[in-house]
CSV table of C-alpha atoms in Angstrom, one decimal:
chain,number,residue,atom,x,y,z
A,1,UNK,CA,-54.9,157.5,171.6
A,2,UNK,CA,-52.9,155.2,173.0
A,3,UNK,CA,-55.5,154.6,176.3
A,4,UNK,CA,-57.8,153.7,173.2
A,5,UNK,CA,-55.0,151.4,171.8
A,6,UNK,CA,-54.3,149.9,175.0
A,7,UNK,CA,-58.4,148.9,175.4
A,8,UNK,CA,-58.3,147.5,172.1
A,9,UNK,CA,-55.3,145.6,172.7
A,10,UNK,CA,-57.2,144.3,175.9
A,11,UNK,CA,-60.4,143.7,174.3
A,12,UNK,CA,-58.3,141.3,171.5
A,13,UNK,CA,-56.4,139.0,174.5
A,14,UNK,CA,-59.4,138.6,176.1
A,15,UNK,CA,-61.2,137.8,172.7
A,16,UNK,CA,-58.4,135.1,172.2
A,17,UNK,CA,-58.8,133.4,175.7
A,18,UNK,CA,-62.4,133.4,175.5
A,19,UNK,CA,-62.2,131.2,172.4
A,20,UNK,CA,-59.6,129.1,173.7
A,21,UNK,CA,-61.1,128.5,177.2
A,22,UNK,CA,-63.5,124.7,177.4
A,23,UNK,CA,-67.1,125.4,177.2
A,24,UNK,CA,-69.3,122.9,178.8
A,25,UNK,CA,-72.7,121.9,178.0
A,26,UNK,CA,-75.0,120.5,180.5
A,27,UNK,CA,-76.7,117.7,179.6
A,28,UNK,CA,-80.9,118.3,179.5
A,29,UNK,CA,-82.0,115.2,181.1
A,30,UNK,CA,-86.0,116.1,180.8
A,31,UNK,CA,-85.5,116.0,177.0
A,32,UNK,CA,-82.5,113.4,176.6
A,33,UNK,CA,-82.7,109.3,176.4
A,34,UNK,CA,-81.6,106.0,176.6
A,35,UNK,CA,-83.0,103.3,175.2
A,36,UNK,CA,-81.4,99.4,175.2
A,37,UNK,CA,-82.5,96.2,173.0
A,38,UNK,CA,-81.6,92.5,174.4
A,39,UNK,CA,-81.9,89.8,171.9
A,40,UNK,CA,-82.6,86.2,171.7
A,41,UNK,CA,-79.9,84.4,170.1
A,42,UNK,CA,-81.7,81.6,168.2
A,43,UNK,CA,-85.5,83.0,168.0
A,44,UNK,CA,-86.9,86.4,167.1
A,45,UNK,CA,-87.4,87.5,170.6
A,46,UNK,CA,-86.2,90.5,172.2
A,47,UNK,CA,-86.7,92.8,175.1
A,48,UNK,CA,-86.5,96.7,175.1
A,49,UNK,CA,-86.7,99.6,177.4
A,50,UNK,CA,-84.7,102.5,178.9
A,51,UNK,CA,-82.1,103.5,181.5
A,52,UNK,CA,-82.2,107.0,183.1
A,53,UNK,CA,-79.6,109.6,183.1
A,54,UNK,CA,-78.4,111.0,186.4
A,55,UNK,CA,-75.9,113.5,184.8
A,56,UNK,CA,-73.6,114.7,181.8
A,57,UNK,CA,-71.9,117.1,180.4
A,58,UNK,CA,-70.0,117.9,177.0
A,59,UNK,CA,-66.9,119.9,176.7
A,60,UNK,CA,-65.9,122.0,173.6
A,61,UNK,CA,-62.4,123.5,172.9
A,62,UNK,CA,-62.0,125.8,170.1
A,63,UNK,CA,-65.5,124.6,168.7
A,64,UNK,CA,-64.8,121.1,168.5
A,65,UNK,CA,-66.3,118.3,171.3
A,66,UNK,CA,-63.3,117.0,172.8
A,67,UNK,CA,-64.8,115.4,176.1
A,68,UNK,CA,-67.5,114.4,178.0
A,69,UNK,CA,-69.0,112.1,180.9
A,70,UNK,CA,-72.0,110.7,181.6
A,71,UNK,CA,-73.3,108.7,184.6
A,72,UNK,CA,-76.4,106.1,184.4
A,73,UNK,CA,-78.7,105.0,187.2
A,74,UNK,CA,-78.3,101.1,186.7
A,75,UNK,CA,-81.5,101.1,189.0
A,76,UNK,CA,-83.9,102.5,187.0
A,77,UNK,CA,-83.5,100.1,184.0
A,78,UNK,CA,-87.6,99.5,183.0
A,79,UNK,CA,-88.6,96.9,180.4
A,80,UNK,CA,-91.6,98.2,177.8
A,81,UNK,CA,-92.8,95.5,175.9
A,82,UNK,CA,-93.8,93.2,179.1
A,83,UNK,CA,-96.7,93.4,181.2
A,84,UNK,CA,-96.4,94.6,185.0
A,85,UNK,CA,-94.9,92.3,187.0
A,86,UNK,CA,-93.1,90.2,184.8
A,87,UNK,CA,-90.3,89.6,186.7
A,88,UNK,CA,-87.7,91.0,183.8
A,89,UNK,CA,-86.4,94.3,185.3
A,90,UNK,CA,-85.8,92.6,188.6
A,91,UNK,CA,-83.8,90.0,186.9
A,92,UNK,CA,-81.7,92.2,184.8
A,93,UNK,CA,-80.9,93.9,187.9
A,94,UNK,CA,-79.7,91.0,189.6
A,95,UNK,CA,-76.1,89.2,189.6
A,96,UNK,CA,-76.8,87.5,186.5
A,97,UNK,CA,-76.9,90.6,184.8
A,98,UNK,CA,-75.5,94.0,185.8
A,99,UNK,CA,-75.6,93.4,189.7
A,100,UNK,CA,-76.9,96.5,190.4
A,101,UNK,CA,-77.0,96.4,194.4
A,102,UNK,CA,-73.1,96.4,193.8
A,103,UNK,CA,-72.6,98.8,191.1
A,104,UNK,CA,-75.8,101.0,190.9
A,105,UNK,CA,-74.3,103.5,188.7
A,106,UNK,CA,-72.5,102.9,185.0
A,107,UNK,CA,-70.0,105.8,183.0
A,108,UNK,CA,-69.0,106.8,179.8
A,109,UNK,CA,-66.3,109.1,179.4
A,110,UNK,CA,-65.6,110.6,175.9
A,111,UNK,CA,-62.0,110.2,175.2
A,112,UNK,CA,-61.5,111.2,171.7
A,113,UNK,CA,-64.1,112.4,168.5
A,114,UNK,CA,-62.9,112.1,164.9
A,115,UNK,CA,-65.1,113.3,162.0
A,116,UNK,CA,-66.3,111.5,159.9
A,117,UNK,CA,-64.9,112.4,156.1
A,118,UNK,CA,-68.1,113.2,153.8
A,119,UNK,CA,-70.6,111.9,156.0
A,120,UNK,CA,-74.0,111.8,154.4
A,121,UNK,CA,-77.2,113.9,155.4
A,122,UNK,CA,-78.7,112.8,158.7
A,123,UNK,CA,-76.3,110.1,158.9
A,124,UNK,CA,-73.9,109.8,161.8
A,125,UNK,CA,-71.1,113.0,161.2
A,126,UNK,CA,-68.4,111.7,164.0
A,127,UNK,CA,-66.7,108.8,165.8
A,128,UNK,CA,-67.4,109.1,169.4
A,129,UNK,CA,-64.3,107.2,171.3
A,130,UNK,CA,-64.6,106.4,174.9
A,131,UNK,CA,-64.7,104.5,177.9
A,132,UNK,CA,-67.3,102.7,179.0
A,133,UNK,CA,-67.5,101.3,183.1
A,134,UNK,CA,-70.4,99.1,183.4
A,135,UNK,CA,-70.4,96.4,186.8
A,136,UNK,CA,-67.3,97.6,187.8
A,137,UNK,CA,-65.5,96.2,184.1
A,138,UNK,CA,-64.1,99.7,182.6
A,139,UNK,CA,-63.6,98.8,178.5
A,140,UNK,CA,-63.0,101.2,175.4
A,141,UNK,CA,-66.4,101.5,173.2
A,142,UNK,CA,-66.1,103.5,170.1
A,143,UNK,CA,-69.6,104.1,168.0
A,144,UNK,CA,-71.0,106.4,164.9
A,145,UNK,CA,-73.1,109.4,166.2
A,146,UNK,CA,-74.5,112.0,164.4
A,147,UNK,CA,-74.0,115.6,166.2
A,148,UNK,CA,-75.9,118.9,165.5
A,149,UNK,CA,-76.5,122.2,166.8
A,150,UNK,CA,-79.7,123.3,167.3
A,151,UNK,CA,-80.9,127.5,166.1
A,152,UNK,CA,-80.9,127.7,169.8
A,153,UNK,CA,-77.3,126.8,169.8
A,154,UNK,CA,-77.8,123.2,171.8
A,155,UNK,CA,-75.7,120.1,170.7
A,156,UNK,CA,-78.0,117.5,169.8
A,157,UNK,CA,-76.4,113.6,169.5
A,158,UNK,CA,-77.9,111.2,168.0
A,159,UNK,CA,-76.6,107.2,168.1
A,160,UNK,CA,-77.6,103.8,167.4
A,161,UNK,CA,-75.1,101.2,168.1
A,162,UNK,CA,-74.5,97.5,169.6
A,163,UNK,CA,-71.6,96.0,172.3
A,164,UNK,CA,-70.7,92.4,173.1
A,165,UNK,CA,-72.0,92.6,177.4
A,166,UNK,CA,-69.7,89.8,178.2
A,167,UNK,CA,-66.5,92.0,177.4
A,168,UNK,CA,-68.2,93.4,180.9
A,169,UNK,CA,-68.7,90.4,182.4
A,170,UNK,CA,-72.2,90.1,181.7
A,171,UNK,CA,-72.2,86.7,180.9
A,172,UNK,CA,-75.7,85.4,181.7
A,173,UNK,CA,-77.1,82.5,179.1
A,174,UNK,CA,-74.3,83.5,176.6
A,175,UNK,CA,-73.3,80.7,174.1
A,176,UNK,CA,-69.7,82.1,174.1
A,177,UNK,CA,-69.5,80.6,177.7
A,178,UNK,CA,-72.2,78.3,178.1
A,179,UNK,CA,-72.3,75.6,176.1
A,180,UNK,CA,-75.5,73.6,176.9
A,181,UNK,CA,-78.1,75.7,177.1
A,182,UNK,CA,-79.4,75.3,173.9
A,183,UNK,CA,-82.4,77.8,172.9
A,184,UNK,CA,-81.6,79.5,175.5
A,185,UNK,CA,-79.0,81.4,174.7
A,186,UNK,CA,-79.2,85.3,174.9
A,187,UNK,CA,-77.2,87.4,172.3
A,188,UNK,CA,-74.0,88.9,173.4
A,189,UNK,CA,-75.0,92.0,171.6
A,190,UNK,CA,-76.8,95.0,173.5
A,191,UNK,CA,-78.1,97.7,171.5
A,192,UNK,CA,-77.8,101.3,172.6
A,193,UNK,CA,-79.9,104.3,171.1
A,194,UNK,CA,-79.4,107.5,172.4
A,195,UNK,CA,-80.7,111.0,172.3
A,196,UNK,CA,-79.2,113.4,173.8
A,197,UNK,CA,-79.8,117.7,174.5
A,198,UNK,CA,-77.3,119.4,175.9
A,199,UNK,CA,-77.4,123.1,176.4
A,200,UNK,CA,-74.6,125.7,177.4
């Protein structure tokens, strides 16, 4: 009796640690996404495309996402609504941009996720609170996201949201700094969609 008292007692610790002990999902990078919009600040034109993935990772604590970190390959920024050879990608690549010779790689580090009280169906469920380092400029960037799990037990995220570039000292053709440029002027604003697959 009591060897059998002794394995349950075992059985119940190691129960408890399991469920205490950070899980970490792996990001699936064949199956996630970035996508970014520029915009035009006095006309209707805009410029999209995506930015590749080189790794991340989520990290769970007693069910909950508490962390993560993902790292982006600054070099692989395409352009989709522009012909081949337009001259764009190499541009935003550039100093005036996100000089990517110097700082080929951007982060974002998950720092804190609140829920979101009653969110509605399909719409973003959490506040995802970070840090994002982008040409060397590391800044705070909080944004909605909607998070699921999957039937196969993956955490799916979902999140549409915009930042102000110059805050990373991305200040080509901004009217916040350049005064004379007229029509010109590029919005401030970036917007970020994201999809992302991550699997334990």
């Amino acid at each position: 009796m009591k060897s059998i008292l002794a394995a349950l007692a075992t059985i119940v610790v190691a129960s408890a640690f399991t469920s205490f002990h950070p899980v970490s999902y792996t990001v699936d990078l064949r199956q996630s996404s970035v996508r970014w919009t520029g915009y035009s600040e006095f006309s209707f034109g805009e410029h999209s495309g995506t930015i590749k993935l080189i790794t991340g990772d989520l990290q769970f604590e007693k069910e909950q996402l508490t962390g993560g970190h993902f790292v982006l390959d600054m070099n692989s920024i395409q352009d989709e609504d522009l012909v081949a050879g337009h001259g764009l990608e190499n541009h935003l690549k550039s100093d005036d941009f996100f000089s990517v010779e110097k700082f080929p790689t951007a982060a974002f580090e998950i720092r804190k996720v609140i829920p979101v009280k009653n969110p509605q169906s399909n719409q973003p469920n959490f506040e995802v609170n970070g840090i994002l380092t982008l040409k060397g400029v590391s800044n705070p960037l909080t944004f909605p996201a909607l998070i699921t799990t999957t039937r196969e037990g993956a955490i799916k995220t979902h999140a549409k949201f915009k930042f102000d570039r110059t805050q990373w000292n991305v200040r080509y053709n901004s009217g916040k700094f350049f005064s004379d440029i007229g029509d010109g002027a590029i919005s401030d604003a970036i917007a970020i969609e994201l999809d992302i697959l991550a699997t334990h």
